[in-house]
CSV table of C-alpha atoms in Angstrom, one decimal:
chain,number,residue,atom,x,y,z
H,794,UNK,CA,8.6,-17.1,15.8
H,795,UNK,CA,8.9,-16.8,12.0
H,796,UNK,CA,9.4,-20.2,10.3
H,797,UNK,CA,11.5,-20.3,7.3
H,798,UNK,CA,12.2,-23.5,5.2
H,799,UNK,CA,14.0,-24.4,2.2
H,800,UNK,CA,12.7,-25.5,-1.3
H,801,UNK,CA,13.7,-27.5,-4.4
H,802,UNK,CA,13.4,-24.4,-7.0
H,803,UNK,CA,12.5,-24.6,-10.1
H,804,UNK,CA,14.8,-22.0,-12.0
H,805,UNK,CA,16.5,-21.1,-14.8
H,806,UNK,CA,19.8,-22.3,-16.6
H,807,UNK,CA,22.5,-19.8,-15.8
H,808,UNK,CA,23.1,-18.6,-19.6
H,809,UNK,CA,19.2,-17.7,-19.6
H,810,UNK,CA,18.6,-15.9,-16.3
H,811,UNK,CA,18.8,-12.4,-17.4
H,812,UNK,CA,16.3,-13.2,-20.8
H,813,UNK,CA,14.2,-15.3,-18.4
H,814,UNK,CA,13.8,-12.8,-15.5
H,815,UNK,CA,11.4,-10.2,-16.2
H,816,UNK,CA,9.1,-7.5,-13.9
H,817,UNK,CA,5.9,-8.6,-11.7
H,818,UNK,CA,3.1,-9.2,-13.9
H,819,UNK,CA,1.5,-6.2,-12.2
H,820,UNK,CA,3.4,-3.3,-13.1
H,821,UNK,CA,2.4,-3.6,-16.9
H,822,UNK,CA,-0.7,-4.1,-19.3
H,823,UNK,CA,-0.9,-6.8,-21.3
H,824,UNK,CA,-0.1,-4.6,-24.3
H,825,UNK,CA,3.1,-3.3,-22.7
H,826,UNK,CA,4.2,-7.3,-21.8
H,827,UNK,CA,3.8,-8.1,-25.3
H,828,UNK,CA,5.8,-6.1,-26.8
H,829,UNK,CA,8.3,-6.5,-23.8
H,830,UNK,CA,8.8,-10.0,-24.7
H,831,UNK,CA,9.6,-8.9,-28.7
H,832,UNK,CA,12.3,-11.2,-29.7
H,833,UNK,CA,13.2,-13.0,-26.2
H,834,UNK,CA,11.0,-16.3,-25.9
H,835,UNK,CA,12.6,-17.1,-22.7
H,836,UNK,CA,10.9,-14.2,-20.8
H,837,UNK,CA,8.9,-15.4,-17.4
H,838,UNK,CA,6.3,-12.7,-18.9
H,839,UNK,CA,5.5,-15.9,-21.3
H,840,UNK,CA,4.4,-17.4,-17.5
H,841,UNK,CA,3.1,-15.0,-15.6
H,842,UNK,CA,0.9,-13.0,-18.2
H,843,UNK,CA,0.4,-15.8,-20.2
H,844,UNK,CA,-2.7,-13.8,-22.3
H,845,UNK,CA,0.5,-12.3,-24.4
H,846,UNK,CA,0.7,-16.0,-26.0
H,847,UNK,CA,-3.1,-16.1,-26.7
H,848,UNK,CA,-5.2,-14.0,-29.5
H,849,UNK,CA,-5.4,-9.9,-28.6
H,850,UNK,CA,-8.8,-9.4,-26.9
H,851,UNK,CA,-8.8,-12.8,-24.8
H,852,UNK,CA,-10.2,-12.3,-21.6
H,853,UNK,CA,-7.4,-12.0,-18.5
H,854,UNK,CA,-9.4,-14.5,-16.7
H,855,UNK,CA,-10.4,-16.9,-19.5
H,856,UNK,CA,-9.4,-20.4,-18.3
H,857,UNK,CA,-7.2,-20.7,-21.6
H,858,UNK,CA,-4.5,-18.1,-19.9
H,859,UNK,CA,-4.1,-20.3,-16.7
H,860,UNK,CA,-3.6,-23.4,-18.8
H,861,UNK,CA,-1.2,-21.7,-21.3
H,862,UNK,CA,0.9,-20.5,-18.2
H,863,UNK,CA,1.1,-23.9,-17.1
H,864,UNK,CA,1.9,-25.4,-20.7
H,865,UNK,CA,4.7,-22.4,-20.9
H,866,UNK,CA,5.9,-22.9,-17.6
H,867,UNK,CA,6.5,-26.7,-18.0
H,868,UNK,CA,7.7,-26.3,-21.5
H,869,UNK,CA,10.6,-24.1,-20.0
H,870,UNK,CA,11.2,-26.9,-17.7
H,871,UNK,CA,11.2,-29.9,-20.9
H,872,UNK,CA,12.9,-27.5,-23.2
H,873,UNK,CA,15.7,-26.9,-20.7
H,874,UNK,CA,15.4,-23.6,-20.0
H,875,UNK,CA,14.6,-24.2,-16.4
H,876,UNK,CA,16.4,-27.0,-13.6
H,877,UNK,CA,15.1,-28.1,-11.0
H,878,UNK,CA,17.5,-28.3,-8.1
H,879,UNK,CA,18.2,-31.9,-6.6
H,880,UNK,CA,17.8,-30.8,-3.4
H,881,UNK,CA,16.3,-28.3,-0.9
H,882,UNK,CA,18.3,-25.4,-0.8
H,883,UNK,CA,18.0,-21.2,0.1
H,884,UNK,CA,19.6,-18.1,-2.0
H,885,UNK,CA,20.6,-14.9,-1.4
H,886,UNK,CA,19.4,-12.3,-3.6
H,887,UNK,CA,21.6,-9.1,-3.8
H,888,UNK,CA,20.0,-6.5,-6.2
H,889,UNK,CA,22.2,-2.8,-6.7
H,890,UNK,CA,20.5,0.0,-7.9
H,891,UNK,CA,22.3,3.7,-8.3
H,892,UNK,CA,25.1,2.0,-6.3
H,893,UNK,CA,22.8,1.2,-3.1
H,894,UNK,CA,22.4,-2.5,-2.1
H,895,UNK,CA,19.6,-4.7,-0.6
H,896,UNK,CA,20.4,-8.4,-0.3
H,897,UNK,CA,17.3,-11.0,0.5
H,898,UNK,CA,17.4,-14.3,1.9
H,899,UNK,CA,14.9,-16.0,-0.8
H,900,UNK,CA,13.1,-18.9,1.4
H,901,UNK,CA,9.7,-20.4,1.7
H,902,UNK,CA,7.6,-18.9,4.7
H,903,UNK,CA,4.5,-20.9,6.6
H,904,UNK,CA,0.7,-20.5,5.4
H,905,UNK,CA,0.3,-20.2,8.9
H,906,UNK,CA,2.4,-17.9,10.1
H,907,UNK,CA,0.2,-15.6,7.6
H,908,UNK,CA,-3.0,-17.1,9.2
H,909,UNK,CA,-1.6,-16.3,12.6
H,910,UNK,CA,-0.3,-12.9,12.3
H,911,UNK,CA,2.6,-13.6,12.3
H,912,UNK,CA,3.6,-12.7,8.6
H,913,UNK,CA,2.2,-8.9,9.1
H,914,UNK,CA,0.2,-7.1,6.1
H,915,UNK,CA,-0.6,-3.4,6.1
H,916,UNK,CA,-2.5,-3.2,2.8
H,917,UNK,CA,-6.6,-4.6,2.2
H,918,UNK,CA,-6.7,-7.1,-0.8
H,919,UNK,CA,-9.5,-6.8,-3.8
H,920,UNK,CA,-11.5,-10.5,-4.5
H,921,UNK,CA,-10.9,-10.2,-8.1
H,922,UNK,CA,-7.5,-9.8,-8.0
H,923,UNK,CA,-7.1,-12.6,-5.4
H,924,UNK,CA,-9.2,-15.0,-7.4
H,925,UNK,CA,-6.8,-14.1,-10.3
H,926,UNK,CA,-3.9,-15.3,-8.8
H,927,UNK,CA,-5.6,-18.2,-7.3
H,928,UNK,CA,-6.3,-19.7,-10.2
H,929,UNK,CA,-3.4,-18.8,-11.6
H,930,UNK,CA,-1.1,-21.0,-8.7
H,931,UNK,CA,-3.7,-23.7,-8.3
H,932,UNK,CA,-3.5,-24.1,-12.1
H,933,UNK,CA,0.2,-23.9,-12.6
H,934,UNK,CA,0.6,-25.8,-9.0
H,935,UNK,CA,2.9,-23.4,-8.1
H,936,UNK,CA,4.2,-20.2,-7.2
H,937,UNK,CA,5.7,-17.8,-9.3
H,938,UNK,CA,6.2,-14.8,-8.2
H,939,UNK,CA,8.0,-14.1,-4.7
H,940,UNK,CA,6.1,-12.1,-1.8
H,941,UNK,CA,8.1,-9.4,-0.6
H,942,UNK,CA,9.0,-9.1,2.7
H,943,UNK,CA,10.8,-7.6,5.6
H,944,UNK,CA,12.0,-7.7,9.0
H,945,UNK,CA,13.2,-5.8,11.8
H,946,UNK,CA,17.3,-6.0,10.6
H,947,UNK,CA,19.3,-8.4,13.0
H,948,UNK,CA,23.0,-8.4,12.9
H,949,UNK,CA,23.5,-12.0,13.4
H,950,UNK,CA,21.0,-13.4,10.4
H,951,UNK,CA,23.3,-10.3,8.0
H,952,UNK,CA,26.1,-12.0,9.4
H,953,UNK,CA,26.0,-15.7,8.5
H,954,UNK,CA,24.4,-14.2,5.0
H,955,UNK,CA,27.5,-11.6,4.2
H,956,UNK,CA,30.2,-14.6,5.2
H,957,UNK,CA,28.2,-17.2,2.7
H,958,UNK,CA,28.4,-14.3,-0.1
H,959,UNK,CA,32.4,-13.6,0.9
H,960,UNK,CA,33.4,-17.6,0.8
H,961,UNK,CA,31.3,-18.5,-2.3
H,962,UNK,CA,30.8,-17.9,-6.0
H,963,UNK,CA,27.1,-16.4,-7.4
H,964,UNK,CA,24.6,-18.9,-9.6
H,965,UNK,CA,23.5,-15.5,-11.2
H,966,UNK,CA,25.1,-12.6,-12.1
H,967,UNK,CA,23.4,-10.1,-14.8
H,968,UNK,CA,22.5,-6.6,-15.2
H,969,UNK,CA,18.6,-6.2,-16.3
H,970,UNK,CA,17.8,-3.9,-19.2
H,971,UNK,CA,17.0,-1.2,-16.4
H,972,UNK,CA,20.6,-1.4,-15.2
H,973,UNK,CA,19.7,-2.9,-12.0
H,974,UNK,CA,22.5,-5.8,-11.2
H,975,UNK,CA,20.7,-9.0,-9.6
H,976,UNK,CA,23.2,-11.4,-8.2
H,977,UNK,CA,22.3,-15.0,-6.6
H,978,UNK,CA,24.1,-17.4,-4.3
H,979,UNK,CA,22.4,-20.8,-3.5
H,980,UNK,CA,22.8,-22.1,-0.5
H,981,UNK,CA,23.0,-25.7,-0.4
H,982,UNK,CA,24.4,-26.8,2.9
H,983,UNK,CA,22.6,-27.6,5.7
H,984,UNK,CA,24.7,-26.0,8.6
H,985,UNK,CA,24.3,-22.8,7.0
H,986,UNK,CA,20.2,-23.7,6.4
H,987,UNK,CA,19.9,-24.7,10.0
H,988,UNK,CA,21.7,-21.6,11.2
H,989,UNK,CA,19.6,-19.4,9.3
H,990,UNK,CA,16.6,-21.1,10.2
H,991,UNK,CA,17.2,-20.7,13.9
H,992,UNK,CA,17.8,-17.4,13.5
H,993,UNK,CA,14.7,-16.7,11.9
H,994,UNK,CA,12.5,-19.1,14.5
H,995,UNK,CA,13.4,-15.2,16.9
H,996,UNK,CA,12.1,-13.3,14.8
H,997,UNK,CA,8.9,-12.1,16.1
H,998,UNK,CA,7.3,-10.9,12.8
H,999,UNK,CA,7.9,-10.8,9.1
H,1000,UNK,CA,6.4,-7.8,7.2
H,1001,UNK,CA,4.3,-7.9,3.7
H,1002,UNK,CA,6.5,-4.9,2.2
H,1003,UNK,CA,4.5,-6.2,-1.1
H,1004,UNK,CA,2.8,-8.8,-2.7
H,1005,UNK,CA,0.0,-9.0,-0.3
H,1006,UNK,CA,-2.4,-10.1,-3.4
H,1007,UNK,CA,0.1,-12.7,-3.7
H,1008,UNK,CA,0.3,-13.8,-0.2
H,1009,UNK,CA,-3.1,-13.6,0.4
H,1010,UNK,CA,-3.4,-16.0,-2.9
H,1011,UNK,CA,-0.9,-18.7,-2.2
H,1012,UNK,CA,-2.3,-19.3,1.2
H,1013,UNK,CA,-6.3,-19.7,0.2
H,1014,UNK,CA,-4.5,-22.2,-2.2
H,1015,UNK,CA,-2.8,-23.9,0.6
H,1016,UNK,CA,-5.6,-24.1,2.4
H,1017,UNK,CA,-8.3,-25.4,-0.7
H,1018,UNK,CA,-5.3,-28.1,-0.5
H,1019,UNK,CA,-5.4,-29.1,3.1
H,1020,UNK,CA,-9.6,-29.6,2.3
H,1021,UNK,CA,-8.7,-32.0,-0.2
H,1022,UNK,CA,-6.3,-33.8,1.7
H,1023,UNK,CA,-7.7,-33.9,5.4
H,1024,UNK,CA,-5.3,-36.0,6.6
H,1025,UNK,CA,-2.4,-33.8,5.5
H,1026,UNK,CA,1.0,-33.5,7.9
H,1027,UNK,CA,1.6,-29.5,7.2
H,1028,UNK,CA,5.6,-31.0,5.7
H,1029,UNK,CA,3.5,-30.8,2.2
H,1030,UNK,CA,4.8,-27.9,-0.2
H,1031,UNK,CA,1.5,-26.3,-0.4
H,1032,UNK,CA,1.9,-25.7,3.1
H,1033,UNK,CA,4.2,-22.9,2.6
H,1034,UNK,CA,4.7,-19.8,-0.6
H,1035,UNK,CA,7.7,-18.3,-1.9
H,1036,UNK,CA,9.1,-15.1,-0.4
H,1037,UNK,CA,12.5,-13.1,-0.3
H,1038,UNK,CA,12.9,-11.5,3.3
H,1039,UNK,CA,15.0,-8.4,3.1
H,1040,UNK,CA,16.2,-6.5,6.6
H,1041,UNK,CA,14.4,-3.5,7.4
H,1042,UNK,CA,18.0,-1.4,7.4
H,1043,UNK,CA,18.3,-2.1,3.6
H,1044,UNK,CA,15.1,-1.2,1.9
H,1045,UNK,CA,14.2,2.0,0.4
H,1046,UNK,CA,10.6,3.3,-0.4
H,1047,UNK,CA,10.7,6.0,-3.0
H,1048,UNK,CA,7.9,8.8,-2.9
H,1049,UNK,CA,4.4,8.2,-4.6
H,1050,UNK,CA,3.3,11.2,-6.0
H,1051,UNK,CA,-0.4,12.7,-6.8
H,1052,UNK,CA,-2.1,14.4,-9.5
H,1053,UNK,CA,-5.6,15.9,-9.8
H,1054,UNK,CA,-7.1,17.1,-12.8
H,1055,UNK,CA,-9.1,20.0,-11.8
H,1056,UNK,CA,-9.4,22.2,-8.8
H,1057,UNK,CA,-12.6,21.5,-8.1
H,1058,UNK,CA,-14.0,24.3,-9.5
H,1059,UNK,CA,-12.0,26.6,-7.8
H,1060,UNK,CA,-9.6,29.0,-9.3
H,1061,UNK,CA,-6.0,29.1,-8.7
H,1062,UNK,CA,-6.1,32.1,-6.0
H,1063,UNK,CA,-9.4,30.3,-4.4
H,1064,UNK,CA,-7.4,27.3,-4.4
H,1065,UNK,CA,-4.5,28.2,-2.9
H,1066,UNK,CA,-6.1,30.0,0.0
H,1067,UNK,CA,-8.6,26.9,0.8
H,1068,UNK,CA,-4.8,24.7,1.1
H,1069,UNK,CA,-3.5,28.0,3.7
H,1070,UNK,CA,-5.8,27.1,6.1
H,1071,UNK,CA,-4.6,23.7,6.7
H,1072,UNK,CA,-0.4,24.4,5.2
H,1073,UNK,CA,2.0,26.8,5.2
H,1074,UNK,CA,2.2,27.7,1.9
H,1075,UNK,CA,5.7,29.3,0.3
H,1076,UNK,CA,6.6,29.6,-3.2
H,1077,UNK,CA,9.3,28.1,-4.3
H,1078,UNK,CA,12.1,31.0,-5.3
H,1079,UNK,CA,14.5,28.0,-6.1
H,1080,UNK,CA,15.1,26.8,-9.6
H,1081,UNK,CA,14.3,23.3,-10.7
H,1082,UNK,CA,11.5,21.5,-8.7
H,1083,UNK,CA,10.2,21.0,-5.1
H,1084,UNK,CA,11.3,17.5,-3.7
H,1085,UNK,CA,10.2,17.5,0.3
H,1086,UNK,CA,13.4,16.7,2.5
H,1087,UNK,CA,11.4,16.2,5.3
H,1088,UNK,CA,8.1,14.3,6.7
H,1089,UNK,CA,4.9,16.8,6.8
H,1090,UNK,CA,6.0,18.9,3.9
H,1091,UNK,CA,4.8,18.8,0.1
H,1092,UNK,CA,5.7,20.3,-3.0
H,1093,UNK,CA,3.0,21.3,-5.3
H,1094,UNK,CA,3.0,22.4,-8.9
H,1095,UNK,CA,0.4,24.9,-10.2
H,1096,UNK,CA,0.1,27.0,-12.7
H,1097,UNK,CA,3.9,26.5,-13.8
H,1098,UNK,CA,5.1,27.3,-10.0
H,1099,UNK,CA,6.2,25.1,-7.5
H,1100,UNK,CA,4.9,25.5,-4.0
H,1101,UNK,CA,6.1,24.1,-1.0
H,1102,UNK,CA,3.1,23.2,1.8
H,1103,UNK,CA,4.1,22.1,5.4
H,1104,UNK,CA,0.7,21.1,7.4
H,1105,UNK,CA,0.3,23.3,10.5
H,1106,UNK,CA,-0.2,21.7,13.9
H,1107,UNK,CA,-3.8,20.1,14.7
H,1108,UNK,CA,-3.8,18.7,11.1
H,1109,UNK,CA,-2.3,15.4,12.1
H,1110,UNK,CA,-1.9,13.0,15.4
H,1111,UNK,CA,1.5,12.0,15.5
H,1112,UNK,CA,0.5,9.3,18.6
H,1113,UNK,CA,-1.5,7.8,15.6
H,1114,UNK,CA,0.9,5.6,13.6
H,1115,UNK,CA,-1.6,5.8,10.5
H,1116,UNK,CA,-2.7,9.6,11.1
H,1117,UNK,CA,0.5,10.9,10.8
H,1118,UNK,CA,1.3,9.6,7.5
H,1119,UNK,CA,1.8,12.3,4.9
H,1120,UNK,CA,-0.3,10.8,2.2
H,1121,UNK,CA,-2.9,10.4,5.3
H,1122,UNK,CA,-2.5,14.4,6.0
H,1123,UNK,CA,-2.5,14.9,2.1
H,1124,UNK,CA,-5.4,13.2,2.3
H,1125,UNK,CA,-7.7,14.3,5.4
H,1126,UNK,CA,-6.7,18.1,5.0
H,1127,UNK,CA,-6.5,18.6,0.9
H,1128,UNK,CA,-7.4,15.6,-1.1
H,1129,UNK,CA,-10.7,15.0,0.4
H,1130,UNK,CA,-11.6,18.2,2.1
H,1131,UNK,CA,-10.8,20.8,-0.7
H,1132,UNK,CA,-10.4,18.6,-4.3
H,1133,UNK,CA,-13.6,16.3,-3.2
H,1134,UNK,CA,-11.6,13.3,-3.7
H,1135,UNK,CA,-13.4,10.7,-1.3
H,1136,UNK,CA,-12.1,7.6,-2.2
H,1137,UNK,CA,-8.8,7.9,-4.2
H,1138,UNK,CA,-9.1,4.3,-4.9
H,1139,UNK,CA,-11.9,4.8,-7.0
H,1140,UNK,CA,-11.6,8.6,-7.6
H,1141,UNK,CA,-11.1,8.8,-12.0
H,1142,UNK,CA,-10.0,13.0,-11.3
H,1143,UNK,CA,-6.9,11.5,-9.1
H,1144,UNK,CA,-3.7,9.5,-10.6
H,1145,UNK,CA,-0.6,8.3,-9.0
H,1146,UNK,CA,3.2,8.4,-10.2
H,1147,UNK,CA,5.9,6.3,-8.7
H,1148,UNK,CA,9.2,8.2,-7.9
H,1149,UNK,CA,11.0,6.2,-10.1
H,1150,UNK,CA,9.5,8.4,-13.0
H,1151,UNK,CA,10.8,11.5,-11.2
H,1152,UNK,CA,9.1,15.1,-11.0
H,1153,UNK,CA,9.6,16.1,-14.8
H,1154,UNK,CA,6.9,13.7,-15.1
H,1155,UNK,CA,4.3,15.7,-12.2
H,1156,UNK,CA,4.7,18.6,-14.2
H,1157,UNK,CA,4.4,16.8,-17.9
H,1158,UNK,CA,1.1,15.3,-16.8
H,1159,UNK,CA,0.1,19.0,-15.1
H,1160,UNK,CA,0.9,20.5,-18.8
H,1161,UNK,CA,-0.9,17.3,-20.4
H,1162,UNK,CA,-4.0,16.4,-18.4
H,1163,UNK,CA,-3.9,17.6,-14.9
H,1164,UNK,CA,-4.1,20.8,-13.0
H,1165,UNK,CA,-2.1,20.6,-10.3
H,1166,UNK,CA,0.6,18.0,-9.1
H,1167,UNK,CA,1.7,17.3,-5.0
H,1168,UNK,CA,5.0,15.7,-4.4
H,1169,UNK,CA,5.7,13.5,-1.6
H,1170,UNK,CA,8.0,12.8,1.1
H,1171,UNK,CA,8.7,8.8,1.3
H,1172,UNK,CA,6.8,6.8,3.8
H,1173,UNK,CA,9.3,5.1,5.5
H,1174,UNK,CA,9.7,1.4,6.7
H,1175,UNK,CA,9.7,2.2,10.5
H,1176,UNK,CA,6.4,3.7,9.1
H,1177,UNK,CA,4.9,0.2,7.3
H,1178,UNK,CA,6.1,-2.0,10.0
H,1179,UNK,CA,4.3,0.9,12.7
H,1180,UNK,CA,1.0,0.5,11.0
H,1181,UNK,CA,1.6,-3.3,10.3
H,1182,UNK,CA,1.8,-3.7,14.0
H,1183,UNK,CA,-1.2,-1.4,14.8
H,1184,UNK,CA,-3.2,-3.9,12.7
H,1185,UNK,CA,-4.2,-1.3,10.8
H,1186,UNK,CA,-3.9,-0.7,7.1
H,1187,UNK,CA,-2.0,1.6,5.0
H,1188,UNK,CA,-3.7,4.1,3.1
H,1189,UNK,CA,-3.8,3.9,-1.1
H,1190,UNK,CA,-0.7,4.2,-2.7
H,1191,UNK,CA,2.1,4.5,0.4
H,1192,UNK,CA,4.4,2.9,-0.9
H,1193,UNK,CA,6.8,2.4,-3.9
H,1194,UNK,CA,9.7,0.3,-3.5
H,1195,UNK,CA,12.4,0.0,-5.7
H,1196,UNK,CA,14.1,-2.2,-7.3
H,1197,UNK,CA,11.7,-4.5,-8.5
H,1198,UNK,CA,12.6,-7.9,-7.7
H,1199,UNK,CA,12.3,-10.0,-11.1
H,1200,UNK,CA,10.0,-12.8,-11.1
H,1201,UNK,CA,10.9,-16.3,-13.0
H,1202,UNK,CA,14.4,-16.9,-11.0
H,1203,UNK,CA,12.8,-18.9,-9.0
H,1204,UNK,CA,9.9,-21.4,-9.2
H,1205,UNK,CA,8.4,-23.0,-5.9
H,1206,UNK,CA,6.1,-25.7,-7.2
H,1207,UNK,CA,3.7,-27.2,-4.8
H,1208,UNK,CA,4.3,-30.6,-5.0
């Protein structure tokens, strides 16, 4: 029983939502958002890494970065650059990449549907990054950033939002300098609220797809609010945090590729016949690279080849939802076992590359700073919601969706 509700946003003036919509604050350094925001000083960056608009070499957590992303967020909203809507209202977020669709309903979700399992995660949260954004909505009293989520697809909730997008005109409309088109409808009325709504209240469980720093944030807020106000009703804003809710059928995770700087003191030959006894390994006689095309098979690039490895039977359980993950077999039979790469959280010899950059970068970083470079097939959603479910937890890097959603469209404050 998912509870959805709707919100008076915060959000930009239609002539400034492309120059105000920008990336999640955690896909760049501060150094990369700075110059990111050269020449456009309507970026949300000016928000939601506010350190850009303070001295180089202040602190990410000095109390002067939360207080200059409230005093930028707030001047938006004086200057004009943001509205606030004069009523509660939901939107439908439609964002085309490569000519492939996925269209969100953006909505505010329950702290405690997240408290009660119902809002699943599949990812462990660090404190420091938590505390972060925790000072960061309690000082700004507000959320910023939309969690991203999913759910099992239901025809009739795509229904009532596909009809709403047919009948009316878009609030947004832009292409983003990555060539992604984000489109927004706002829904204002309440028949087509209440509809969507009920539908929801039938949903059994809404998925963290990502954002679970976020999430995890806004509701330890929400809750540092109900202590302060005992006699709270649970109607109050802080009672619920900004998501988009996308349908499982639509979303796409792209592979997350690995690279390892040295073999662990084997050489190449010694290498490759420690990975036999756990893959099949073939060389690749093809030209261009190794993408897998299908789950338990790897590509890997050594030594200016491309290999392809498919894991051999007894090297995974596929009755285990999280063993039978390829970057779990990557990891139990190769990673760990042969490399010596225990915890790939903390591991300095490993490094990660999203799909987005493609496999011209695996074998630029092999001919740069690593020895050898495994392509991935993509976890899949059936796989997230699987381990969600399990109550279990995904392993490191799983997952890399794309596109980004852009953070600044929309503002839910908390009071």
């Amino acid at each position: 029983m998912a509870i959805i509700r709707p919100f008076r946003a915060l959000r930009p003036r239609e002539d400034l939502a492309d120059k105000v919509a920008a990336l999640p604050y955690d896909v760049m350094n501060s150094e990369e958002a700075r110059e990111a925001v050269k020449g456009n000083p309507y970026s949300f960056l000016h928000v939601d890494k506010a350190e850009i608009d303070l001295p180089v070499g202040t602190g990410l957590y000095d109390r002067a970065v939360y207080e200059k992303a409230r005093e930028n967020l707030y001047g938006f909203a004086d200057k004009g650059v943001f509205i606030r809507e004069d009523r509660n209202a939901l939107y439908i977020y439609r964002l085309i990449m490569d000519g492939y669709a996925q269209t969100g309903l953006v909505a505010c979700t329950s702290i405690d549907d997240y408290l009660n399992n119902v809002i699943k995660k599949h990812e462990f949260t660090r404190a420091d990054k938590e505390e972060d954004r925790i000072r960061h909505v309690d000082t700004t009293n507000a959320h910023t950033g939309p969690i991203f989520q999913t759910y099992v697809s239901k025809e009739s909730i795509t229904g009532i939002i596909e009809a709403y997008k047919a009948e009316n005109k878009p609030c947004y409309d832009f292409v983003s300098d990555d060539g992604i088109t984000h489109t927004v409808w706002t829904i204002r009325d309440d028949e087509t609220i209440g509809k969507l709504a009920d539908e929801f209240s039938s949903v059994e469980s809404l998925y963290i797809a990502d954002g679970h720093h976020r999430a995890a944030s806004a509701v330890r807020v929400g809750v540092m609010r109900r202590s302060a106000k005992p006699d709270y009703t649970g109607e109050e804003e802080f009672n619920y945090f900004l998501s988009v809710l996308f349908p499982s059928n639509e979303l796409r995770i792209m592979d997350y590729n690995r690279v390892v700087k040295d073999l662990n003191g084997m050489s190449e030959e010694e290498f490759i016949a420690r990975v036999s006894e756990n893959f099949e390994v073939t060389k690749f006689e093809g030209e261009g690279q190794l993408r897998p095309m299908r789950k338990h098979t790897f590509g890997m690039f050594l030594g200016g080849s491309w290999y392809e490895l498919e894991a051999k039977a007894g090297t995974y359980d596929e009755s285990d939802p999280q063993k039978r993950l390829d970057v779990a077999i990557m990891q139990n039979n190769l990673l760990h076992p042969i490399l010596g790469i225990e915890d790939p959280r903390t591991d300095k010899r490993i490094d990660f590359v999203g799909g987005i950059r493609g496999l011209d970068e695996l074998e630029r970083r092999v001919g740069l700073d690593m020895k050898v470079a495994f392509s991935m097939f993509p976890t899949t959603i059936m796989d997230l919601i699987d381990i969600a479910d399990a109550g279990e937890v995904m392993p490191p890097k799983s997952t890399w969706f794309e596109p980004k959603l852009r953070s600044g469209l929309f503002v839910h404050t908390l009071d």
